[in-house]
Short mmCIF file of C-alpha atoms and ligand atoms in Angstrom, two decimals:
data_model
loop_
_atom_site.label_atom_id
_atom_site.label_comp_id
_atom_site.label_asym_id
_atom_site.label_seq_id
_atom_site.Cartn_x
_atom_site.Cartn_y
_atom_site.Cartn_z
CA MET A 195 168.62 305.31 28.16
CA THR A 196 169.60 307.20 31.54
CA GLN A 197 170.91 311.30 31.24
CA ARG A 198 174.18 311.95 30.89
CA LYS A 199 175.40 314.79 32.80
CA VAL A 200 176.31 317.47 29.02
CA ARG A 201 179.42 317.43 28.36
CA VAL A 202 180.68 320.34 25.23
CA ARG A 203 183.57 320.75 23.73
CA PHE A 204 185.86 323.64 22.31
CA ALA A 205 187.90 321.99 19.60
CA PRO A 206 190.22 324.78 17.86
CA SER A 207 193.48 323.84 15.45
CA PRO A 208 196.10 325.62 15.82
CA THR A 209 196.54 327.30 12.86
CA GLY A 210 196.36 330.81 13.40
CA ALA A 211 194.21 333.26 15.41
CA LEU A 212 191.17 332.76 16.66
CA HIS A 213 188.70 334.20 14.27
CA ILE A 214 185.52 335.93 15.94
CA GLY A 215 183.60 333.36 14.70
CA GLY A 216 185.09 330.56 16.21
CA VAL A 217 185.05 332.72 19.13
CA ARG A 218 181.43 332.73 18.85
CA THR A 219 181.40 328.85 18.47
CA ALA A 220 183.19 328.63 21.95
CA LEU A 221 180.96 331.08 23.17
CA TYR A 222 177.44 329.29 22.50
CA ASN A 223 179.59 325.80 23.41
CA TYR A 224 179.77 328.32 27.22
CA LEU A 225 176.10 328.83 28.00
CA PHE A 226 174.76 325.74 26.70
CA ALA A 227 177.61 324.07 28.82
CA LYS A 228 175.59 326.54 32.11
CA GLN A 229 172.37 326.69 32.13
CA ASN A 230 172.57 322.93 31.60
CA GLY A 231 175.31 322.37 34.75
CA GLY A 232 177.44 321.12 32.54
CA ASP A 233 181.49 320.43 31.82
CA LEU A 234 183.02 322.41 28.07
CA ILE A 235 186.19 320.76 27.36
CA LEU A 236 189.18 322.28 24.93
CA ARG A 237 190.21 320.00 22.83
CA ILE A 238 193.45 321.23 21.09
CA GLU A 239 192.62 319.38 17.12
CA ASP A 240 197.15 319.50 16.46
CA THR A 241 196.98 316.76 14.39
CA ASP A 242 197.57 319.02 10.75
CA SER A 243 201.79 319.45 11.37
CA GLN A 244 201.86 321.58 8.08
CA ARG A 245 199.61 323.95 9.41
CA PHE A 246 200.47 324.39 13.03
CA VAL A 247 201.41 327.69 14.51
CA PRO A 248 203.31 328.39 16.78
CA GLY A 249 201.19 330.90 20.01
CA ALA A 250 197.84 329.99 18.55
CA GLU A 251 197.62 328.10 21.12
CA ALA A 252 198.09 329.89 24.00
CA TYR A 253 196.05 333.28 21.71
CA ILE A 254 193.06 331.03 22.17
CA ILE A 255 192.67 330.54 25.79
CA GLU A 256 193.97 334.66 27.23
CA ALA A 257 191.28 335.16 24.85
CA LEU A 258 188.55 333.44 25.97
CA THR A 259 189.85 333.67 29.32
CA TRP A 260 189.61 337.75 28.77
CA LEU A 261 186.01 337.46 27.20
CA GLY A 262 184.68 335.04 30.71
CA ILE A 263 184.50 332.03 28.71
CA HIS A 264 186.23 329.37 31.40
CA PHE A 265 186.03 325.30 30.66
CA ASP A 266 185.99 323.41 33.23
CA GLU A 267 188.04 320.60 31.12
CA GLY A 268 190.58 321.10 28.76
CA VAL A 269 194.08 322.43 27.90
CA GLY A 270 196.01 324.91 30.72
CA PHE A 271 192.60 323.55 32.76
CA GLY A 272 193.41 319.53 33.35
CA GLY A 273 190.65 316.72 33.58
CA ASN A 274 190.08 312.92 34.24
CA TYR A 275 189.96 312.59 29.88
CA GLY A 276 193.63 313.97 29.71
CA PRO A 277 196.17 314.59 27.56
CA TYR A 278 193.49 317.22 26.02
CA ARG A 279 195.62 318.55 23.03
CA GLN A 280 195.62 315.42 19.98
CA SER A 281 199.48 314.95 18.85
CA GLU A 282 199.62 313.57 22.69
CA ARG A 283 197.41 311.33 22.18
CA ARG A 284 198.52 309.42 20.01
CA GLU A 285 198.90 305.46 21.00
CA ILE A 286 195.47 306.08 22.48
CA TYR A 287 193.82 306.42 18.30
CA LYS A 288 196.25 303.62 17.20
CA LYS A 289 194.29 301.07 18.58
CA TYR A 290 190.66 302.70 17.58
CA VAL A 291 192.55 302.71 13.54
CA ASP A 292 193.53 298.79 13.48
CA GLN A 293 189.62 297.98 15.61
CA LEU A 294 187.90 299.42 12.52
CA LEU A 295 190.60 297.39 10.07
CA GLU A 296 190.19 293.95 11.85
CA ALA A 297 185.91 294.56 11.47
CA GLY A 298 186.16 295.41 7.37
CA HIS A 299 185.45 298.90 8.32
CA ALA A 300 188.89 300.56 7.12
CA TYR A 301 191.39 299.71 4.66
CA ILE A 302 194.90 299.71 3.53
CA ALA A 303 195.78 302.04 0.89
CA PHE A 304 199.10 302.42 -0.51
CA ASP A 305 198.48 304.54 -3.14
CA THR A 306 200.48 307.57 -4.77
CA PRO A 307 200.39 311.03 -5.29
CA GLN A 308 200.90 310.27 -8.55
CA GLU A 309 198.74 307.10 -8.65
CA LEU A 310 196.02 309.55 -7.16
CA GLU A 311 197.09 312.39 -9.52
CA ALA A 312 196.71 310.19 -12.57
CA LYS A 313 193.13 308.78 -11.61
CA ARG A 314 191.63 312.26 -12.09
CA LYS A 315 192.54 312.71 -14.75
CA GLU A 316 191.04 309.26 -15.98
CA ILE A 317 187.31 309.69 -14.55
CA PRO A 318 185.71 313.22 -14.14
CA ASN A 319 184.95 313.85 -10.41
CA PHE A 320 187.09 311.39 -9.31
CA GLN A 321 186.10 310.08 -5.22
CA TYR A 322 187.32 307.78 -3.70
CA ASP A 323 184.83 305.70 -2.87
CA ALA A 324 182.93 302.35 -3.40
CA SER A 325 182.74 303.78 -6.72
CA THR A 326 186.30 303.41 -7.37
CA ARG A 327 188.15 302.11 -5.13
CA MET A 328 188.86 298.37 -6.08
CA GLN A 329 190.61 300.17 -9.51
CA MET A 330 192.86 301.42 -6.40
CA ARG A 331 195.86 300.16 -4.75
CA ASN A 332 194.82 298.95 -1.20
CA SER A 333 194.44 296.28 0.93
CA LEU A 334 190.82 295.39 -0.75
CA THR A 335 192.80 295.21 -4.06
CA LEU A 336 195.60 293.20 -3.15
CA SER A 337 195.99 289.95 -1.06
CA PRO A 338 196.97 290.16 2.41
CA GLU A 339 200.85 288.57 1.94
CA GLU A 340 200.98 291.41 -0.46
CA THR A 341 200.25 294.22 1.31
CA LYS A 342 202.60 292.71 5.01
CA ALA A 343 204.89 292.64 1.98
CA LEU A 344 204.52 296.28 1.10
CA ILE A 345 204.15 297.31 4.44
CA ASP A 346 207.60 295.33 5.84
CA ALA A 347 209.35 297.12 2.45
CA GLY A 348 208.10 300.31 3.80
CA ASN A 349 206.75 301.95 1.89
CA GLN A 350 203.83 304.82 3.41
CA TYR A 351 199.90 304.47 3.78
CA VAL A 352 197.20 305.35 4.70
CA VAL A 353 193.99 304.32 6.55
CA ARG A 354 190.50 304.84 4.64
CA VAL A 355 187.32 304.80 5.91
CA LYS A 356 185.05 302.31 4.09
CA ILE A 357 181.93 303.62 3.40
CA GLU A 358 179.13 302.16 2.59
CA PRO A 359 177.21 302.91 -0.54
CA ASN A 360 173.42 303.83 -0.60
CA GLU A 361 172.03 304.37 2.89
CA ASP A 362 170.67 306.97 4.78
CA VAL A 363 172.81 308.61 7.19
CA HIS A 364 170.48 310.57 9.32
CA VAL A 365 172.48 313.82 11.56
CA HIS A 366 169.65 315.14 14.31
CA ASP A 367 170.40 318.14 13.84
CA LEU A 368 169.18 321.05 16.94
CA ILE A 369 169.54 323.52 15.00
CA ARG A 370 168.33 322.65 11.18
CA GLY A 371 166.10 319.46 12.50
CA GLU A 372 166.65 316.13 10.79
CA VAL A 373 169.56 316.17 8.24
CA VAL A 374 169.87 313.29 5.70
CA ILE A 375 172.76 312.33 3.30
CA ASN A 376 173.17 309.48 1.62
CA SER A 377 175.97 307.79 2.30
CA SER A 378 176.94 307.11 -1.42
CA ILE A 379 177.99 310.89 -1.38
CA LEU A 380 180.57 310.12 0.82
CA ASP A 381 183.87 309.56 0.18
CA ASP A 382 186.53 306.81 1.63
CA LYS A 383 187.99 309.55 4.07
CA VAL A 384 191.47 308.92 5.21
CA LEU A 385 191.62 308.14 9.34
CA TYR A 386 195.65 307.20 9.71
CA LYS A 387 198.85 308.34 7.75
CA SER A 388 202.03 306.15 8.28
CA ALA A 389 204.39 308.78 7.38
CA ASP A 390 203.78 310.71 10.39
CA GLN A 391 202.36 308.29 12.46
CA LEU A 392 199.13 310.88 13.13
CA PRO A 393 195.72 309.94 12.16
CA THR A 394 193.20 312.82 10.58
CA TYR A 395 191.09 315.41 12.63
CA HIS A 396 188.02 312.82 11.36
CA LEU A 397 188.58 310.20 13.36
CA ALA A 398 190.41 312.32 15.65
CA ASN A 399 188.41 314.42 15.90
CA ILE A 400 185.22 311.60 16.62
CA VAL A 401 187.12 309.29 18.82
CA ASP A 402 187.11 312.19 21.00
CA ASP A 403 184.28 312.82 21.39
CA HIS A 404 183.25 309.42 22.38
CA LEU A 405 185.85 308.82 24.85
CA MET A 406 185.27 312.30 26.44
CA GLU A 407 182.13 311.13 26.16
CA VAL A 408 181.23 314.35 24.40
CA THR A 409 176.94 314.60 24.36
CA HIS A 410 176.77 317.38 22.47
CA VAL A 411 178.55 317.94 19.17
CA ILE A 412 178.15 322.76 18.44
CA ARG A 413 180.69 323.94 15.74
CA GLY A 414 180.59 326.23 12.63
CA GLU A 415 177.83 325.21 9.94
CA GLU A 416 181.00 324.79 7.51
CA TRP A 417 181.67 321.37 9.62
CA LEU A 418 178.21 320.21 8.64
CA PRO A 419 179.87 318.04 6.16
CA SER A 420 181.60 316.09 8.74
CA ALA A 421 178.14 314.84 10.32
CA PRO A 422 177.67 311.80 8.28
CA LEU A 423 180.44 310.37 9.55
CA HIS A 424 179.95 311.19 12.77
CA VAL A 425 177.35 308.55 12.92
CA LEU A 426 178.32 306.08 10.98
CA LEU A 427 181.77 305.91 12.34
CA TYR A 428 179.68 305.33 15.98
CA ARG A 429 178.06 303.05 14.37
CA TYR A 430 181.03 301.00 13.08
CA PHE A 431 182.38 301.28 16.44
CA GLY A 432 179.86 300.16 18.07
CA TRP A 433 179.45 303.64 20.16
CA ALA A 434 175.67 304.53 18.24
CA ASP A 435 173.41 304.41 21.72
CA THR A 436 176.19 307.66 23.55
CA MET A 437 175.60 309.46 19.98
CA PRO A 438 176.46 313.63 20.53
CA GLN A 439 173.66 315.36 19.21
CA PHE A 440 174.53 318.11 16.31
CA ALA A 441 174.05 321.92 16.57
CA HIS A 442 175.24 323.95 13.58
CA LEU A 443 175.32 327.56 14.20
CA SER A 444 175.50 329.06 10.45
CA LEU A 445 178.17 331.18 9.00
CA LEU A 446 178.54 335.16 10.15
CA LEU A 447 178.33 337.11 7.22
CA LYS A 448 179.98 339.87 5.56
CA PRO A 449 178.23 343.73 6.57
CA GLU A 450 176.78 343.71 3.51
CA GLY A 451 175.63 340.14 4.01
CA ASN A 452 177.00 338.37 0.85
CA GLY A 453 179.54 336.19 1.96
CA LYS A 454 181.05 335.07 4.87
CA LEU A 455 182.82 337.12 7.17
CA SER A 456 186.37 337.46 6.07
CA LYS A 457 190.05 338.79 7.57
CA ARG A 458 189.80 340.85 4.46
CA ASP A 459 186.22 342.70 6.23
CA GLY A 460 187.56 343.89 8.63
CA ASP A 461 190.68 345.83 6.91
CA ARG A 462 188.33 347.35 4.45
CA LEU A 463 184.94 348.42 6.76
CA GLY A 464 188.20 349.14 9.93
CA PHE A 465 186.93 346.65 12.59
CA PRO A 466 188.67 344.05 13.84
CA VAL A 467 187.88 340.20 13.83
CA PHE A 468 189.96 338.29 16.15
CA PRO A 469 189.11 339.13 20.07
CA LEU A 470 192.90 339.94 20.81
CA GLU A 471 196.10 341.68 18.61
CA TRP A 472 197.56 339.37 16.56
CA HIS A 473 201.28 338.98 15.84
CA ASP A 474 201.34 336.30 12.90
CA PRO A 475 204.96 334.97 13.46
CA LYS A 476 205.22 334.00 9.55
CA THR A 477 204.78 337.07 7.89
CA GLY A 478 204.94 339.59 11.15
CA ASP A 479 201.58 341.10 9.71
CA VAL A 480 199.84 342.81 13.11
CA SER A 481 195.87 341.99 13.71
CA SER A 482 193.83 344.17 15.42
CA GLY A 483 191.79 343.32 18.62
CA TYR A 484 188.64 344.11 20.21
CA ARG A 485 190.28 344.15 23.82
CA GLU A 486 193.39 346.32 21.88
CA SER A 487 189.96 348.50 20.16
CA GLY A 488 189.17 349.68 23.81
CA TYR A 489 186.26 347.17 24.03
CA LEU A 490 184.96 345.82 27.64
CA PRO A 491 184.36 341.62 27.22
CA GLU A 492 181.27 341.93 28.49
CA ALA A 493 180.00 344.32 24.54
CA VAL A 494 181.67 341.13 22.70
CA VAL A 495 179.99 339.07 24.54
CA ASN A 496 176.48 340.60 24.28
CA PHE A 497 176.81 341.94 20.64
CA LEU A 498 178.63 337.97 19.75
CA ALA A 499 175.50 336.16 21.70
CA LEU A 500 173.47 337.76 19.71
CA LEU A 501 174.37 337.21 15.75
CA GLY A 502 172.65 333.86 15.05
CA TRP A 503 170.94 334.02 18.64
CA ASN A 504 167.98 335.59 19.47
CA PRO A 505 166.22 335.57 23.16
CA GLY A 506 163.15 335.25 22.00
CA ASN A 507 162.44 338.98 22.12
CA ASP A 508 163.29 342.10 22.49
CA GLN A 509 166.10 342.48 25.14
CA GLU A 510 169.31 343.21 23.59
CA VAL A 511 171.65 344.45 26.82
CA MET A 512 172.08 340.50 28.42
CA SER A 513 175.49 339.87 31.38
CA MET A 514 176.76 336.88 31.15
CA ASP A 515 174.48 335.01 33.54
CA GLU A 516 171.01 336.37 31.56
CA LEU A 517 172.61 334.99 28.51
CA ILE A 518 173.53 331.36 30.84
CA LYS A 519 169.57 332.20 31.37
CA ALA A 520 167.43 332.86 28.31
CA PHE A 521 170.51 330.72 25.53
CA ASN A 522 168.46 328.05 23.87
CA LEU A 523 170.21 325.92 20.52
CA ALA A 524 166.41 325.67 19.05
CA HIS A 525 166.64 329.84 18.22
CA CYS A 526 169.29 329.72 16.93
CA SER A 527 169.46 331.12 13.22
CA LYS A 528 169.76 328.56 10.27
CA SER A 529 171.46 331.53 6.99
CA GLY A 530 174.09 333.26 8.87
CA ALA A 531 173.66 336.28 10.67
CA LYS A 532 175.68 339.89 8.92
CA PHE A 533 178.37 341.05 11.00
CA ASP A 534 176.52 344.19 12.17
CA TYR A 535 180.10 345.68 13.11
CA GLU A 536 177.67 349.84 14.50
CA LYS A 537 175.78 347.32 16.44
CA GLY A 538 179.56 346.04 18.40
CA LYS A 539 180.07 349.47 19.49
CA TRP A 540 176.57 350.51 20.77
CA PHE A 541 176.57 347.56 22.90
CA ASN A 542 180.34 349.52 24.12
CA HIS A 543 178.37 352.19 24.41
CA GLN A 544 175.46 350.56 26.22
CA TYR A 545 178.83 348.52 28.96
CA ILE A 546 180.67 351.94 29.47
CA GLN A 547 177.19 353.57 31.09
CA ARG A 548 176.29 350.46 33.19
CA LYS A 549 179.82 350.55 34.29
CA ASP A 550 181.10 351.78 37.92
CA ASN A 551 182.48 355.13 37.49
CA LYS A 552 185.62 353.78 39.67
CA GLU A 553 186.45 350.82 37.28
CA ILE A 554 186.24 353.52 33.65
CA ALA A 555 187.86 355.67 35.64
CA ALA A 556 190.72 353.50 36.25
CA LEU A 557 191.25 352.38 32.42
CA PHE A 558 191.08 355.87 31.38
CA MET A 559 193.69 357.01 34.27
CA PRO A 560 196.96 355.09 31.82
CA ILE A 561 195.48 356.99 28.86
CA LEU A 562 195.87 360.47 31.26
CA LYS A 563 198.93 359.27 32.36
CA GLU A 564 200.38 358.94 28.40
CA HIS A 565 198.94 362.31 27.96
CA GLY A 566 201.31 363.73 30.64
CA VAL A 567 198.34 364.36 33.58
CA GLU A 568 198.37 362.90 36.99
CA ALA A 569 194.51 363.06 37.69
CA ASP A 570 193.01 362.52 41.54
CA PRO A 571 191.42 359.09 41.37
CA ALA A 572 187.89 361.22 42.93
CA TYR A 573 188.55 363.65 40.79
CA VAL A 574 188.60 361.49 37.17
CA GLU A 575 185.28 359.37 39.08
CA LYS A 576 183.88 362.89 38.76
CA VAL A 577 184.91 363.37 35.78
CA VAL A 578 183.18 360.17 33.42
CA GLY A 579 180.44 359.69 36.02
CA MET A 580 179.94 363.20 33.68
CA MET A 581 180.70 362.46 30.24
CA LYS A 582 180.77 358.91 29.84
CA ASP A 583 177.54 359.11 27.70
CA ARG A 584 179.11 360.18 25.40
CA VAL A 585 181.84 357.86 24.20
CA SER A 586 181.26 353.98 23.09
CA PHE A 587 185.22 354.04 23.28
CA ILE A 588 187.18 354.73 27.75
CA LYS A 589 189.87 356.40 25.00
CA GLU A 590 187.41 358.66 23.65
CA LEU A 591 186.91 360.24 27.31
CA TRP A 592 189.96 361.51 26.13
CA ASN A 593 188.48 363.91 23.46
CA VAL A 594 185.36 364.54 25.43
CA CYS A 595 186.87 365.90 29.01
CA ALA A 596 190.51 366.78 27.89
CA PHE A 597 189.32 370.47 29.18
CA PHE A 598 188.67 369.52 32.79
CA PHE A 599 192.01 368.14 33.00
CA VAL A 600 193.93 370.46 31.25
CA ALA A 601 193.06 374.57 30.74
CA PRO A 602 192.19 375.77 27.43
CA THR A 603 195.77 377.79 26.31
CA GLU A 604 193.68 378.90 22.80
CA TYR A 605 190.14 379.00 22.19
CA ASP A 606 188.22 377.96 19.29
CA GLU A 607 188.62 381.15 16.53
CA LYS A 608 184.78 380.62 15.46
CA THR A 609 183.12 380.15 18.80
CA ARG A 610 185.58 383.33 19.91
CA LYS A 611 183.83 385.75 16.63
CA LYS A 612 180.49 383.85 17.58
CA ARG A 613 180.62 383.84 21.75
CA TRP A 614 183.17 387.07 22.85
CA LYS A 615 180.77 390.16 22.65
CA GLU A 616 182.48 392.94 22.90
CA ASP A 617 180.82 393.56 26.56
CA SER A 618 182.45 389.87 28.08
CA ALA A 619 186.47 390.83 29.31
CA ALA A 620 183.69 393.36 31.12
CA GLN A 621 180.85 391.26 32.76
CA LEU A 622 182.99 389.02 33.30
CA THR A 623 185.57 390.27 35.86
CA GLU A 624 181.96 391.19 37.87
CA PHE A 625 181.35 387.54 37.51
CA ILE A 626 184.40 386.51 39.15
CA GLU A 627 184.09 388.79 41.96
CA VAL A 628 180.74 386.36 42.05
CA LEU A 629 182.16 383.82 42.36
CA ARG A 630 184.33 384.62 45.04
CA ALA A 631 181.87 385.40 46.82
CA HIS A 632 179.93 382.44 46.30
CA GLU A 633 180.94 379.72 49.82
CA PRO A 634 180.27 377.14 48.77
CA PHE A 635 180.67 375.55 45.43
CA ASP A 636 177.71 373.07 44.49
CA ILE A 637 176.03 373.32 41.30
CA GLU A 638 173.35 374.20 42.46
CA SER A 639 173.21 377.40 44.77
CA THR A 640 176.34 378.74 42.41
CA GLU A 641 173.94 378.29 39.93
CA ASN A 642 171.35 380.52 41.62
CA VAL A 643 173.50 382.97 42.52
CA ALA A 644 175.11 383.54 38.52
CA LYS A 645 171.52 383.71 38.25
CA ALA A 646 170.39 385.87 40.14
CA TRP A 647 172.65 388.86 39.46
CA ILE A 648 173.01 388.41 35.47
CA GLU A 649 168.63 389.57 36.89
CA SER A 650 169.55 392.13 38.75
CA LYS A 651 172.12 393.52 36.61
CA GLY A 652 169.67 393.07 33.07
CA TYR A 653 173.04 391.12 32.11
CA HIS A 654 171.54 388.36 28.77
CA LEU A 655 172.21 385.49 30.34
CA GLY A 656 173.27 383.32 27.10
CA ASN A 657 175.57 386.24 25.85
CA ILE A 658 178.15 385.60 29.53
CA MET A 659 177.03 381.43 30.15
CA ASN A 660 178.73 381.10 26.35
CA ALA A 661 181.26 383.55 27.27
CA THR A 662 182.06 381.50 30.36
CA ARG A 663 182.27 378.42 28.99
CA LEU A 664 184.34 379.69 26.18
CA ALA A 665 186.95 380.42 29.15
CA LEU A 666 186.35 377.03 30.76
CA VAL A 667 186.67 375.10 27.97
CA GLY A 668 188.33 376.70 25.22
CA GLU A 669 185.39 375.93 22.75
CA GLY A 670 181.65 375.45 22.92
CA LYS A 671 180.92 372.12 23.70
CA GLY A 672 180.86 370.39 27.39
CA PRO A 673 178.04 369.75 29.28
CA HIS A 674 176.31 371.66 31.60
CA ILE A 675 178.56 375.17 32.56
CA PHE A 676 177.45 374.74 36.94
CA ASP A 677 178.38 370.88 36.08
CA ILE A 678 181.91 372.19 34.94
CA THR A 679 182.19 375.39 37.84
CA GLU A 680 181.72 372.65 40.41
CA ALA A 681 184.09 370.08 39.63
CA LEU A 682 186.83 372.42 38.15
CA GLY A 683 186.82 374.82 41.59
CA LYS A 684 186.38 377.41 42.74
CA GLU A 685 190.02 378.13 42.17
CA GLU A 686 190.27 376.49 38.87
CA THR A 687 187.04 377.98 37.80
CA ILE A 688 188.30 382.23 38.16
CA ARG A 689 191.77 381.68 37.14
CA ARG A 690 190.26 380.62 33.21
CA ILE A 691 187.72 382.55 33.50
CA GLN A 692 190.42 386.33 33.98
CA ARG A 693 192.67 384.37 31.86
CA ALA A 694 190.79 384.78 28.99
CA ILE A 695 189.69 388.15 29.98
CA ASP A 696 193.23 388.66 29.52
CA VAL A 697 193.73 387.07 26.22
CA LEU A 698 190.90 387.93 24.60
CA GLY A 699 190.27 391.88 26.17
N1 LIG B 243 189.34 321.29 14.72
C1 LIG B 243 188.05 322.09 14.53
C2 LIG B 243 188.19 322.88 14.13
O1 LIG B 243 188.86 323.49 13.44
C3 LIG B 243 187.32 321.16 15.32
C4 LIG B 243 185.72 321.44 14.70
C5 LIG B 243 184.95 320.65 15.03
O2 LIG B 243 184.48 321.44 16.32
O3 LIG B 243 184.13 318.97 15.75
O4 LIG B 243 187.00 324.37 13.62
#
């Protein structure tokens, strides 16, 4: 067989906000596609009109775009295999339903919901399959004339796949190895419903994988039970030699490790489970998102990439390009990955450290503005360069460096008691004169001059530095004193020290 171009798809159903586990699935598809010089397709699986949620599709596209997960084809991206929204492909599916019916791999069933319910009561663990289908009202038990008459009379029906029992179906999974399932445990899934003239997920998903020439199906482990039907339908249609390879990703687990990560875990422990903030159009509920919570997209990508996969060494901080190079489906874990959201914060911290100060300053400017501060971008850049190692989120910068922008008007009581001594006012008054005479005002020379003066006077270095810090910051925290004086400049430094002398005496 000639080597086909790698083509993978992310195929969400627009039933709500995209869960962080779905984001990881999209990411792995992206990494795999790019690594292999292949294409990534965005297919919207919207055949279930009952579960359709307006806004969900736009949300998915916006979220993945924000994260830098780009599609080569699909809804919103164009391409030669469209349309990419399943609701726009009705005509296409009809033909394949007919093909299966003609070949005897599917049949028409008229059982009403009441009849099915009655059977479920009568037969324990009822399943519509080879063991029961001959007791039901379908085209296998009715004559062709009866079947036709029922359809012509306008009775609703479904088309079911006719699974041949007692056959081992082999699913080759790149993560799980060979998975063998006996066809007897599969049911005759509904492929098409006359009521809405739409195929179900099962048919549309598989037909589209074929028509879109998908080579690898990378998706969540909850879809593993659908894989045998994928294999069987490819065979029934005569497409077995282009069967995609499967890779079923393990679940994201609760931080405690027991059970699947849910939205409730996020609410309970205070972290987002969605990439972007989501406004539920039905309930009006608002769920927090990584973007609005202050995460950098690179950090989210890196964090998710390592939930269930590792590069085989202890490297953790990896750019998208590095991830593309290193990604390997065979290194994805078979067991679930605990959702360690603290690690997500750690990644955000790492990416803030690596980011250019200019970019961080640009992100911080709007927050300064919210606090009524209009600052010179170059000054903001200098301040964030000094302070960013103390934060995991841009918004935390305000807490740690507000004093660079707003002079203290009050002094922390505890620090004052401890740090402002009897002779602080007198000493700092002298210190002001030393500073005033000193030029330039850079870190090193100011520090040298201050220390020489303190030594010549026999003053206590710690006392003077602590009192100065209280004057400049308003409390006992902050970076190196002479980093602060240099940033604030001579005038502002002197003004603040003078004010402390006036207020604290
Ligand atoms: N529409 C399915 C979903 O919502 C896609 C499953 C698959 O990728 O085959 O996840």
